[in-house]
Amino acid sequence: TQLLEQSPQFLSIQEGENLTVYCNSSSVFSSLQWYRQEPGEGPVLLVTVVTGGEVKKLKRLTFQFGDARKDSSLHITAAQPGDTGLYLCAGEMDSSYKLIFGSGTRLLVRP
Amino acid sequence: GAVVSQHPSRVICKSGTSVKIECRSLDFQATTMFWYRQFPKKSLMLMATSNEGSKATYEQGVEKDKFLINHASLTLSTLTVTSAHPEDSSFYICSADGGPGDNEQFFGPGTRLTVL
């Protein structure tokens, strides 16, 4: 059973469209991170959210941590082909430094 | 910035042989390193936590005699896949924690293992 469920699993959209990826769990996390991974490479950290209700913006990307620190969302505005990749959320439990990765969302942005 | 390297980036081996993968923190010391496994088009699955100078902690379902981990220094952890079989073929990724007060993990570029 996946501790962190992401939805959708796969998303194919046209350049310029907006999208939201969700990361849900029944567990509470001390922090939650979002990564983007290209094929054949390691994941690259996009953001870390720590406080319940926290919202962080990174250019066209907006990240939100749920009030109860059990869920998170990633919203991309005006998607570009360069946004194509595998998006992964990862939760840290009990400040253990151990990360539990979500099931992943594969995004394809068509020109 | 913090850089983690892995070697080799790709390896092909025959069934029954052992393969060693190295994970190095290049410009910082990492007390703790983590080893993940990733199947095609799937997410990362944590295999074990490697602590410098002590035994690794394996996740449930991961065979410690199959996947030997050694963290002999603050900049190097190794994963040895012993008596490899085709089902061990996968993408193996390591990460290193940034140290006290830094909850960020820095990921390596991964190692593609193919067992024939």
Coordinates of N, CA and C in Angstrom, one line a residue:
Chain A
T1 N 0.9 -1.2 0.0 CA 0.0 0.0 0.0 C 0.9 1.2 0.0
Q2 N 0.5 2.2 -0.9 CA 1.3 3.4 -1.0 C 0.9 4.3 0.1
L3 N 1.9 4.8 0.9 CA 1.6 5.7 2.0 C 1.2 7.1 1.5
L4 N 1.8 7.5 0.4 CA 1.5 8.8 -0.2 C 0.9 8.5 -1.6
E5 N -0.3 8.9 -1.8 CA -0.9 8.7 -3.1 C -0.9 10.0 -3.9
Q6 N -0.5 10.0 -5.1 CA -0.5 11.1 -6.0 C -1.6 10.9 -7.1
S7 N -2.2 12.1 -7.4 CA -3.2 12.0 -8.5 C -3.1 13.3 -9.3
P8 N -3.2 13.3 -10.6 CA -3.4 12.0 -11.4 C -2.0 11.3 -11.5
Q9 N -2.1 10.1 -12.0 CA -0.8 9.3 -12.3 C -0.1 9.8 -13.5
F10 N -1.0 10.2 -14.5 CA -0.4 10.7 -15.7 C -1.3 11.8 -16.2
L11 N -0.6 12.9 -16.8 CA -1.3 14.0 -17.3 C -0.7 14.5 -18.6
S12 N -1.5 14.6 -19.6 CA -1.0 15.1 -20.9 C -1.8 16.4 -21.2
I13 N -1.1 17.5 -21.3 CA -1.8 18.8 -21.6 C -1.1 19.6 -22.6
Q14 N -1.8 20.6 -23.1 CA -1.3 21.5 -24.1 C -0.5 22.6 -23.5
E15 N 0.5 23.0 -24.1 CA 1.3 24.2 -23.6 C 0.3 25.4 -23.3
G16 N 0.5 26.0 -22.2 CA -0.3 27.1 -21.8 C -1.4 26.8 -20.8
E17 N -1.7 25.6 -20.7 CA -2.8 25.2 -19.8 C -2.3 25.1 -18.3
N18 N -3.2 25.2 -17.4 CA -2.9 25.1 -16.0 C -3.2 23.6 -15.5
L19 N -2.5 23.2 -14.4 CA -2.7 21.9 -13.9 C -2.4 21.9 -12.4
T20 N -3.0 20.9 -11.7 CA -2.8 20.7 -10.3 C -2.5 19.2 -10.1
V21 N -1.5 19.0 -9.3 CA -1.2 17.6 -8.9 C -1.4 17.5 -7.4
Y22 N -2.0 16.4 -7.0 CA -2.3 16.2 -5.5 C -1.5 15.1 -4.9
C23 N -1.2 15.3 -3.7 CA -0.4 14.3 -2.9 C -1.2 14.1 -1.6
N24 N -1.7 12.9 -1.4 CA -2.6 12.7 -0.2 C -2.1 11.5 0.7
S25 N -2.3 11.7 2.0 CA -2.0 10.6 2.9 C -2.9 10.7 4.1
S26 N -2.9 9.6 4.8 CA -3.6 9.6 6.1 C -2.6 9.8 7.3
S27 N -1.4 10.0 6.9 CA -0.3 10.2 7.9 C 0.1 11.6 8.0
V28 N 0.6 12.0 9.1 CA 1.1 13.4 9.3 C 2.6 13.4 9.0
F29 N 3.0 14.4 8.3 CA 4.4 14.6 8.0 C 5.0 15.8 8.7
S30 N 6.2 15.7 9.1 CA 6.9 16.9 9.7 C 7.3 17.9 8.6
S31 N 7.5 17.4 7.4 CA 7.8 18.2 6.2 C 7.4 17.4 5.0
L32 N 7.2 18.2 3.9 CA 6.9 17.5 2.7 C 7.7 18.2 1.6
Q33 N 8.2 17.4 0.7 CA 9.0 18.0 -0.4 C 8.4 17.6 -1.7
W34 N 8.7 18.4 -2.7 CA 8.3 18.1 -4.1 C 9.6 18.0 -4.9
Y35 N 9.6 17.0 -5.8 CA 10.8 16.8 -6.7 C 10.3 16.7 -8.1
R36 N 11.2 17.0 -9.0 CA 11.0 16.7 -10.4 C 12.1 15.8 -10.9
Q37 N 11.8 14.8 -11.7 CA 12.8 13.8 -12.1 C 12.7 13.7 -13.6
E38 N 13.9 13.8 -14.3 CA 14.0 13.5 -15.7 C 14.4 12.0 -15.9
P39 N 14.1 11.4 -17.0 CA 14.4 10.0 -17.3 C 15.9 9.8 -17.1
G40 N 16.3 8.7 -16.4 CA 17.7 8.4 -16.2 C 18.5 9.3 -15.3
E41 N 17.8 10.1 -14.6 CA 18.5 11.0 -13.6 C 17.9 10.9 -12.3
G42 N 18.6 11.5 -11.3 CA 18.1 11.5 -9.9 C 17.1 12.6 -9.8
P43 N 16.2 12.6 -8.8 CA 15.2 13.6 -8.6 C 15.9 14.9 -8.1
V44 N 15.3 16.0 -8.5 CA 15.8 17.4 -8.1 C 14.7 18.1 -7.3
L45 N 15.2 18.6 -6.1 CA 14.3 19.2 -5.2 C 13.7 20.5 -5.7
L46 N 12.4 20.6 -5.7 CA 11.8 21.9 -6.1 C 11.5 22.8 -4.8
V47 N 10.9 22.2 -3.8 CA 10.5 22.9 -2.6 C 10.3 22.0 -1.4
T48 N 10.5 22.6 -0.3 CA 10.1 21.9 1.0 C 9.1 22.8 1.7
V49 N 8.0 22.2 2.2 CA 7.0 22.9 3.0 C 7.0 22.2 4.4
V50 N 6.9 23.0 5.4 CA 7.0 22.6 6.7 C 5.8 22.9 7.6
T51 N 5.2 24.0 7.4 CA 4.1 24.5 8.3 C 2.8 24.2 7.6
G52 N 1.8 23.7 8.4 CA 0.5 23.4 7.9 C -0.1 24.7 7.4
G53 N -0.7 24.6 6.2 CA -1.3 25.7 5.5 C -0.3 26.6 4.7
E54 N 0.9 26.2 4.8 CA 2.0 27.0 4.1 C 1.8 27.0 2.6
V55 N 2.0 28.1 1.9 CA 2.0 28.2 0.5 C 3.4 28.8 0.0
K56 N 4.0 28.1 -0.9 CA 5.2 28.6 -1.5 C 5.1 28.7 -3.0
K57 N 5.7 29.8 -3.5 CA 5.6 30.0 -5.0 C 7.0 30.0 -5.6
L58 N 7.2 29.3 -6.7 CA 8.4 29.2 -7.4 C 8.1 29.5 -8.9
K59 N 8.2 30.8 -9.2 CA 7.9 31.2 -10.6 C 6.4 30.8 -10.9
R60 N 6.2 29.8 -11.9 CA 4.9 29.4 -12.2 C 4.3 28.3 -11.4
L61 N 5.1 27.8 -10.4 CA 4.7 26.7 -9.6 C 4.3 27.2 -8.2
T62 N 3.1 26.7 -7.8 CA 2.6 27.1 -6.4 C 2.4 25.8 -5.6
F63 N 3.0 25.7 -4.5 CA 2.9 24.6 -3.6 C 2.2 24.9 -2.4
Q64 N 1.3 24.0 -1.9 CA 0.6 24.2 -0.7 C 0.6 23.0 0.2
F65 N 0.8 23.2 1.5 CA 0.8 22.1 2.4 C -0.5 22.2 3.2
G66 N -1.2 21.1 3.3 CA -2.5 21.1 4.0 C -2.4 21.5 5.5
D67 N -3.5 22.0 6.0 CA -3.5 22.5 7.4 C -3.1 21.4 8.4
A68 N -3.5 20.2 8.1 CA -3.2 19.0 9.0 C -1.9 18.4 8.6
R69 N -1.1 18.9 7.7 CA 0.2 18.3 7.2 C 0.1 16.9 6.8
K70 N -1.1 16.6 6.1 CA -1.3 15.2 5.6 C -1.3 15.2 4.1
D71 N -1.5 16.4 3.5 CA -1.6 16.4 2.0 C -1.0 17.7 1.5
S72 N -0.8 17.7 0.2 CA -0.1 18.8 -0.5 C -0.6 18.9 -1.9
S73 N -0.4 20.0 -2.5 CA -0.7 20.2 -3.9 C 0.3 21.0 -4.6
L74 N 0.5 20.7 -5.9 CA 1.4 21.5 -6.8 C 0.6 22.0 -7.9
H75 N 0.5 23.3 -8.1 CA -0.2 23.9 -9.2 C 0.8 24.6 -10.2
I76 N 0.6 24.3 -11.4 CA 1.5 24.9 -12.4 C 0.6 25.7 -13.4
T77 N 1.0 27.0 -13.5 CA 0.3 27.9 -14.3 C 1.0 28.0 -15.7
A78 N 0.2 28.0 -16.7 CA 0.8 28.2 -18.1 C 1.9 27.2 -18.4
A79 N 1.6 26.0 -18.3 CA 2.6 24.9 -18.5 C 3.4 25.1 -19.8
Q80 N 4.7 24.7 -19.7 CA 5.5 24.8 -20.9 C 6.1 23.4 -21.1
P81 N 6.5 23.1 -22.3 CA 7.1 21.8 -22.6 C 8.3 21.4 -21.7
G82 N 9.0 22.4 -21.2 CA 10.1 22.2 -20.3 C 9.7 21.7 -18.9
D83 N 8.4 21.8 -18.7 CA 7.8 21.3 -17.4 C 7.6 19.8 -17.4
T84 N 7.7 19.2 -18.6 CA 7.6 17.7 -18.7 C 8.5 17.0 -17.8
G85 N 8.0 16.0 -17.1 CA 8.8 15.1 -16.3 C 8.0 14.4 -15.3
L86 N 8.6 13.7 -14.4 CA 8.0 12.9 -13.3 C 8.0 13.8 -12.0
Y87 N 6.8 14.1 -11.5 CA 6.8 14.9 -10.3 C 6.5 14.0 -9.1
L88 N 7.3 14.1 -8.1 CA 7.2 13.3 -6.9 C 7.1 14.1 -5.6
C89 N 6.1 13.7 -4.8 CA 6.1 14.3 -3.5 C 6.8 13.3 -2.5
A90 N 7.3 13.8 -1.5 CA 8.0 13.0 -0.5 C 7.8 13.5 0.9
G91 N 7.3 12.7 1.8 CA 7.1 13.2 3.2 C 8.1 12.7 4.1
E92 N 8.5 13.5 5.0 CA 9.4 13.2 6.1 C 8.6 12.9 7.4
M93 N 8.8 11.8 8.0 CA 8.0 11.5 9.2 C 8.9 11.6 10.4
D94 N 8.3 12.3 11.4 CA 9.0 12.3 12.7 C 10.4 12.9 12.7
S95 N 10.7 13.8 11.8 CA 12.0 14.4 11.7 C 13.1 13.3 11.7
S96 N 12.8 12.2 11.0 CA 13.8 11.1 11.0 C 14.8 11.2 9.8
Y97 N 14.6 12.2 9.0 CA 15.3 12.4 7.7 C 15.0 11.4 6.7
K98 N 14.2 10.4 7.0 CA 13.8 9.3 6.1 C 12.6 9.9 5.3
L99 N 12.7 9.7 3.9 CA 11.7 10.2 3.1 C 10.8 9.1 2.5
I100 N 9.5 9.3 2.5 CA 8.6 8.3 1.9 C 8.1 9.0 0.6
F101 N 8.4 8.4 -0.5 CA 8.0 9.0 -1.8 C 6.6 8.6 -2.2
G102 N 5.9 9.6 -2.8 CA 4.6 9.4 -3.4 C 4.7 8.5 -4.6
S103 N 3.5 8.2 -5.1 CA 3.4 7.3 -6.3 C 3.8 7.9 -7.6
G104 N 3.9 9.2 -7.6 CA 4.4 9.9 -8.8 C 3.4 10.4 -9.8
T105 N 3.6 11.5 -10.4 CA 2.7 12.0 -11.5 C 3.6 12.3 -12.7
R106 N 3.3 11.6 -13.8 CA 4.0 11.9 -15.0 C 3.3 12.9 -15.8
L107 N 4.0 14.0 -16.1 CA 3.4 15.2 -16.8 C 4.1 15.3 -18.2
L108 N 3.2 15.4 -19.2 CA 3.6 15.7 -20.6 C 3.0 16.9 -21.0
V109 N 3.8 17.9 -21.4 CA 3.3 19.2 -21.9 C 3.6 19.2 -23.4
R110 N 2.5 19.2 -24.2 CA 2.7 19.2 -25.7 C 2.8 20.6 -26.2
P111 N 3.7 20.8 -27.1 CA 3.9 22.2 -27.7 C 2.7 22.6 -28.6
Chain B
G1 N 27.1 24.3 -4.4 CA 26.1 23.5 -3.8 C 26.5 22.1 -3.5
A2 N 25.7 21.4 -2.8 CA 26.0 20.0 -2.4 C 25.8 19.1 -3.6
V3 N 26.8 18.3 -3.9 CA 26.8 17.4 -5.0 C 27.0 16.0 -4.6
V4 N 26.2 15.1 -5.1 CA 26.4 13.7 -4.8 C 26.6 12.9 -6.1
S5 N 27.6 12.1 -6.2 CA 27.9 11.4 -7.4 C 27.7 9.9 -7.2
Q6 N 27.4 9.2 -8.2 CA 27.3 7.7 -8.2 C 28.2 7.1 -9.3
H7 N 28.7 6.0 -9.0 CA 29.6 5.3 -9.9 C 29.4 3.8 -9.8
P8 N 29.1 3.0 -10.9 CA 29.0 3.6 -12.3 C 27.6 4.1 -12.5
S9 N 27.5 4.8 -13.7 CA 26.2 5.3 -14.0 C 25.3 4.2 -14.7
R10 N 26.0 3.3 -15.3 CA 25.3 2.1 -15.9 C 26.2 0.9 -15.7
V11 N 25.6 -0.2 -15.5 CA 26.4 -1.5 -15.4 C 25.5 -2.6 -15.9
I12 N 26.2 -3.5 -16.7 CA 25.5 -4.7 -17.2 C 26.3 -5.9 -16.7
C13 N 25.7 -6.8 -16.1 CA 26.4 -8.0 -15.5 C 25.7 -9.3 -15.8
K14 N 26.4 -10.3 -15.7 CA 25.8 -11.7 -15.8 C 25.1 -12.1 -14.6
S15 N 24.1 -12.9 -14.7 CA 23.4 -13.5 -13.6 C 24.4 -14.2 -12.7
G16 N 24.3 -14.0 -11.4 CA 25.2 -14.7 -10.4 C 26.4 -13.9 -10.0
T17 N 26.7 -12.9 -10.7 CA 27.8 -12.0 -10.3 C 27.4 -11.0 -9.3
S18 N 28.3 -10.3 -8.6 CA 28.0 -9.3 -7.7 C 28.5 -7.9 -8.3
V19 N 27.7 -6.9 -7.9 CA 28.0 -5.6 -8.5 C 28.0 -4.6 -7.3
K20 N 29.0 -3.7 -7.3 CA 29.2 -2.7 -6.3 C 28.9 -1.3 -6.9
I21 N 28.0 -0.6 -6.2 CA 27.7 0.8 -6.6 C 28.2 1.8 -5.6
E22 N 28.9 2.8 -6.0 CA 29.4 3.8 -5.0 C 28.6 5.1 -5.0
C23 N 28.4 5.6 -3.8 CA 27.7 6.9 -3.7 C 28.7 7.8 -2.9
R24 N 29.0 9.0 -3.5 CA 29.9 9.9 -2.8 C 29.3 11.3 -2.7
S25 N 29.5 11.9 -1.5 CA 29.2 13.3 -1.3 C 30.5 14.0 -1.6
L26 N 30.5 14.9 -2.6 CA 31.7 15.5 -3.2 C 32.2 16.7 -2.4
D27 N 31.3 17.5 -1.8 CA 31.8 18.7 -1.2 C 31.2 18.9 0.2
F28 N 30.7 17.8 0.8 CA 30.2 17.9 2.2 C 30.3 16.5 2.8
Q29 N 30.2 16.5 4.1 CA 30.2 15.2 4.8 C 28.8 14.8 5.1
A30 N 28.5 13.5 4.9 CA 27.2 13.0 5.1 C 27.2 11.8 6.1
T31 N 26.7 12.1 7.3 CA 26.6 11.1 8.3 C 25.6 10.0 7.9
T32 N 24.6 10.4 7.2 CA 23.5 9.5 6.8 C 23.3 9.5 5.3
M33 N 23.3 8.4 4.6 CA 23.0 8.2 3.2 C 21.9 7.2 3.1
F34 N 21.1 7.4 2.0 CA 20.0 6.6 1.8 C 20.1 5.9 0.4
W35 N 19.6 4.7 0.3 CA 19.6 4.0 -0.9 C 18.1 3.7 -1.3
Y36 N 17.8 4.0 -2.6 CA 16.5 3.8 -3.2 C 16.6 3.0 -4.4
R37 N 15.5 2.3 -4.7 CA 15.3 1.6 -5.9 C 14.1 2.1 -6.7
Q38 N 14.3 2.2 -8.0 CA 13.2 2.7 -8.8 C 13.0 1.8 -10.0
F39 N 11.8 1.3 -10.1 CA 11.4 0.5 -11.3 C 10.9 1.4 -12.4
P40 N 10.9 1.0 -13.7 CA 10.5 1.8 -14.8 C 9.1 2.4 -14.6
K41 N 9.1 3.7 -14.7 CA 7.9 4.5 -14.6 C 7.2 4.4 -13.3
K42 N 8.0 4.1 -12.3 CA 7.5 4.0 -10.9 C 8.2 5.0 -10.0
S43 N 7.7 5.1 -8.8 CA 8.4 6.0 -7.8 C 9.6 5.4 -7.1
L44 N 10.2 6.2 -6.3 CA 11.4 5.7 -5.6 C 10.9 4.9 -4.3
M45 N 11.6 3.8 -4.1 CA 11.3 3.0 -2.9 C 12.5 2.9 -2.0
L46 N 12.4 3.4 -0.8 CA 13.5 3.4 0.1 C 13.9 1.9 0.4
M47 N 15.2 1.6 0.3 CA 15.7 0.3 0.6 C 16.3 0.3 2.0
A48 N 17.2 1.3 2.2 CA 17.9 1.2 3.5 C 18.5 2.6 3.8
T49 N 18.7 2.8 5.1 CA 19.4 4.0 5.6 C 20.8 3.6 6.0
S50 N 21.8 4.3 5.5 CA 23.2 3.9 5.8 C 23.8 5.0 6.7
N51 N 24.3 4.6 7.8 CA 24.9 5.5 8.8 C 26.4 5.2 8.9
E52 N 27.2 6.3 8.8 CA 28.6 6.1 8.9 C 29.1 5.5 10.1
G53 N 29.8 4.4 10.0 CA 30.4 3.7 11.1 C 29.5 2.7 11.8
S54 N 28.3 2.5 11.3 CA 27.4 1.5 11.9 C 26.7 0.8 10.9
K55 N 25.9 -0.2 11.3 CA 25.2 -1.1 10.4 C 24.0 -0.3 9.7
A56 N 23.7 -0.7 8.5 CA 22.6 0.0 7.8 C 21.3 -0.5 8.4
T57 N 20.3 0.3 8.3 CA 18.9 -0.1 8.7 C 18.1 -0.3 7.4
Y58 N 17.6 -1.6 7.3 CA 16.9 -1.9 6.0 C 15.4 -1.8 6.2
E59 N 14.8 -1.4 5.1 CA 13.3 -1.4 5.2 C 12.7 -2.8 5.1
Q60 N 11.5 -2.9 5.5 CA 10.8 -4.2 5.5 C 10.8 -4.7 4.1
G61 N 11.1 -6.0 4.0 CA 11.1 -6.7 2.7 C 12.4 -6.6 1.9
V62 N 13.3 -5.9 2.4 CA 14.6 -5.7 1.7 C 15.6 -6.7 2.3
E63 N 16.2 -7.6 1.5 CA 17.1 -8.6 2.1 C 18.5 -8.0 2.3
K64 N 18.9 -7.9 3.5 CA 20.2 -7.3 3.9 C 21.4 -8.2 3.4
D65 N 21.2 -9.5 3.2 CA 22.3 -10.3 2.7 C 22.4 -10.2 1.2
K66 N 21.4 -9.7 0.6 CA 21.3 -9.5 -0.9 C 21.9 -8.2 -1.3
F67 N 21.5 -7.2 -0.5 CA 22.0 -5.8 -0.7 C 22.8 -5.4 0.4
L68 N 24.1 -5.5 0.2 CA 25.1 -5.2 1.3 C 25.5 -3.7 1.2
I69 N 25.3 -3.0 2.3 CA 25.6 -1.6 2.4 C 26.8 -1.4 3.4
N70 N 27.7 -0.6 2.9 CA 28.9 -0.2 3.7 C 29.0 1.3 3.7
H71 N 29.1 1.9 4.8 CA 29.3 3.4 4.9 C 30.6 3.7 5.7
A72 N 31.7 3.5 5.1 CA 33.0 3.4 5.7 C 33.5 4.8 6.1
S73 N 33.0 5.9 5.4 CA 33.5 7.2 5.6 C 32.4 8.2 5.5
L74 N 32.6 9.4 5.9 CA 31.6 10.4 5.8 C 31.3 10.9 4.4
T75 N 32.0 10.4 3.4 CA 31.7 10.8 2.1 C 31.5 9.6 1.1
L76 N 31.4 8.4 1.6 CA 31.3 7.3 0.7 C 30.4 6.2 1.4
S77 N 29.4 5.8 0.6 CA 28.6 4.6 0.9 C 28.5 3.7 -0.3
T78 N 28.6 2.4 -0.1 CA 28.5 1.5 -1.2 C 27.4 0.5 -1.0
L79 N 26.8 0.2 -2.1 CA 25.7 -0.8 -2.2 C 26.2 -1.9 -3.1
T80 N 26.3 -3.2 -2.5 CA 26.7 -4.3 -3.3 C 25.5 -5.2 -3.5
V81 N 25.2 -5.4 -4.8 CA 24.1 -6.4 -5.1 C 24.8 -7.8 -5.3
T82 N 24.5 -8.7 -4.4 CA 25.2 -10.0 -4.4 C 24.4 -11.0 -5.2
S83 N 25.2 -11.8 -5.9 CA 24.5 -12.9 -6.7 C 23.3 -12.3 -7.5
A84 N 23.6 -11.4 -8.3 CA 22.5 -10.6 -9.0 C 21.7 -11.6 -9.9
H85 N 20.4 -11.3 -10.0 CA 19.5 -12.0 -10.9 C 18.8 -11.0 -11.8
P86 N 18.2 -11.4 -12.9 CA 17.5 -10.4 -13.7 C 16.5 -9.6 -13.0
E87 N 15.8 -10.1 -12.0 CA 14.8 -9.3 -11.2 C 15.4 -8.2 -10.4
D88 N 16.8 -8.2 -10.3 CA 17.5 -7.1 -9.6 C 17.7 -6.0 -10.5
S89 N 17.5 -6.1 -11.8 CA 17.7 -5.0 -12.7 C 16.7 -3.9 -12.3
S90 N 17.3 -2.7 -12.2 CA 16.6 -1.6 -11.7 C 17.4 -0.3 -11.8
F91 N 16.9 0.8 -11.4 CA 17.6 2.1 -11.3 C 17.8 2.3 -9.8
Y92 N 19.1 2.4 -9.4 CA 19.4 2.5 -8.0 C 19.9 4.0 -7.7
I93 N 19.3 4.6 -6.8 CA 19.6 6.0 -6.5 C 20.0 6.2 -5.0
C94 N 21.0 6.9 -4.8 CA 21.4 7.2 -3.4 C 21.2 8.7 -3.1
S95 N 21.1 9.0 -1.8 CA 21.0 10.4 -1.4 C 21.8 10.6 -0.1
A96 N 22.1 11.8 0.1 CA 22.9 12.1 1.4 C 22.2 13.2 2.1
D97 N 22.1 13.1 3.4 CA 21.5 14.2 4.1 C 22.5 15.3 4.4
G98 N 21.9 16.5 4.5 CA 22.8 17.7 4.6 C 23.4 18.0 5.9
G99 N 23.1 17.1 6.9 CA 23.7 17.3 8.2 C 22.8 17.9 9.2
P100 N 23.2 18.1 10.4 CA 22.4 18.7 11.5 C 21.8 20.0 11.1
G101 N 20.5 20.2 11.3 CA 19.9 21.5 11.0 C 19.5 21.6 9.5
D102 N 19.8 20.6 8.7 CA 19.5 20.7 7.3 C 18.7 19.5 6.9
N103 N 17.4 19.6 6.7 CA 16.6 18.4 6.4 C 16.5 18.1 4.9
E104 N 17.4 18.7 4.2 CA 17.3 18.4 2.7 C 18.2 17.2 2.4
Q105 N 17.7 16.4 1.5 CA 18.5 15.3 1.0 C 19.0 15.6 -0.4
F106 N 20.3 15.3 -0.7 CA 20.8 15.6 -2.0 C 21.0 14.3 -2.7
F107 N 20.4 14.2 -3.9 CA 20.3 12.9 -4.6 C 21.4 12.8 -5.7
G108 N 21.9 11.5 -5.8 CA 22.8 11.2 -6.9 C 22.1 11.1 -8.2
P109 N 22.8 10.9 -9.3 CA 22.2 10.8 -10.6 C 21.7 9.4 -10.9
G110 N 21.9 8.4 -10.0 CA 21.4 7.1 -10.2 C 22.3 6.2 -11.0
T111 N 22.1 4.9 -10.8 CA 22.9 3.8 -11.5 C 21.9 2.8 -12.1
R112 N 22.0 2.6 -13.4 CA 21.1 1.7 -14.1 C 21.8 0.3 -14.1
L113 N 21.2 -0.6 -13.4 CA 21.8 -2.0 -13.4 C 20.9 -2.9 -14.2
T114 N 21.6 -3.6 -15.1 CA 20.9 -4.6 -16.0 C 21.6 -5.9 -15.8
V115 N 20.9 -6.9 -15.3 CA 21.4 -8.2 -15.1 C 20.9 -9.2 -16.2
L116 N 21.8 -9.8 -16.9 CA 21.4 -10.6 -18.0 C 21.2 -12.1 -17.6

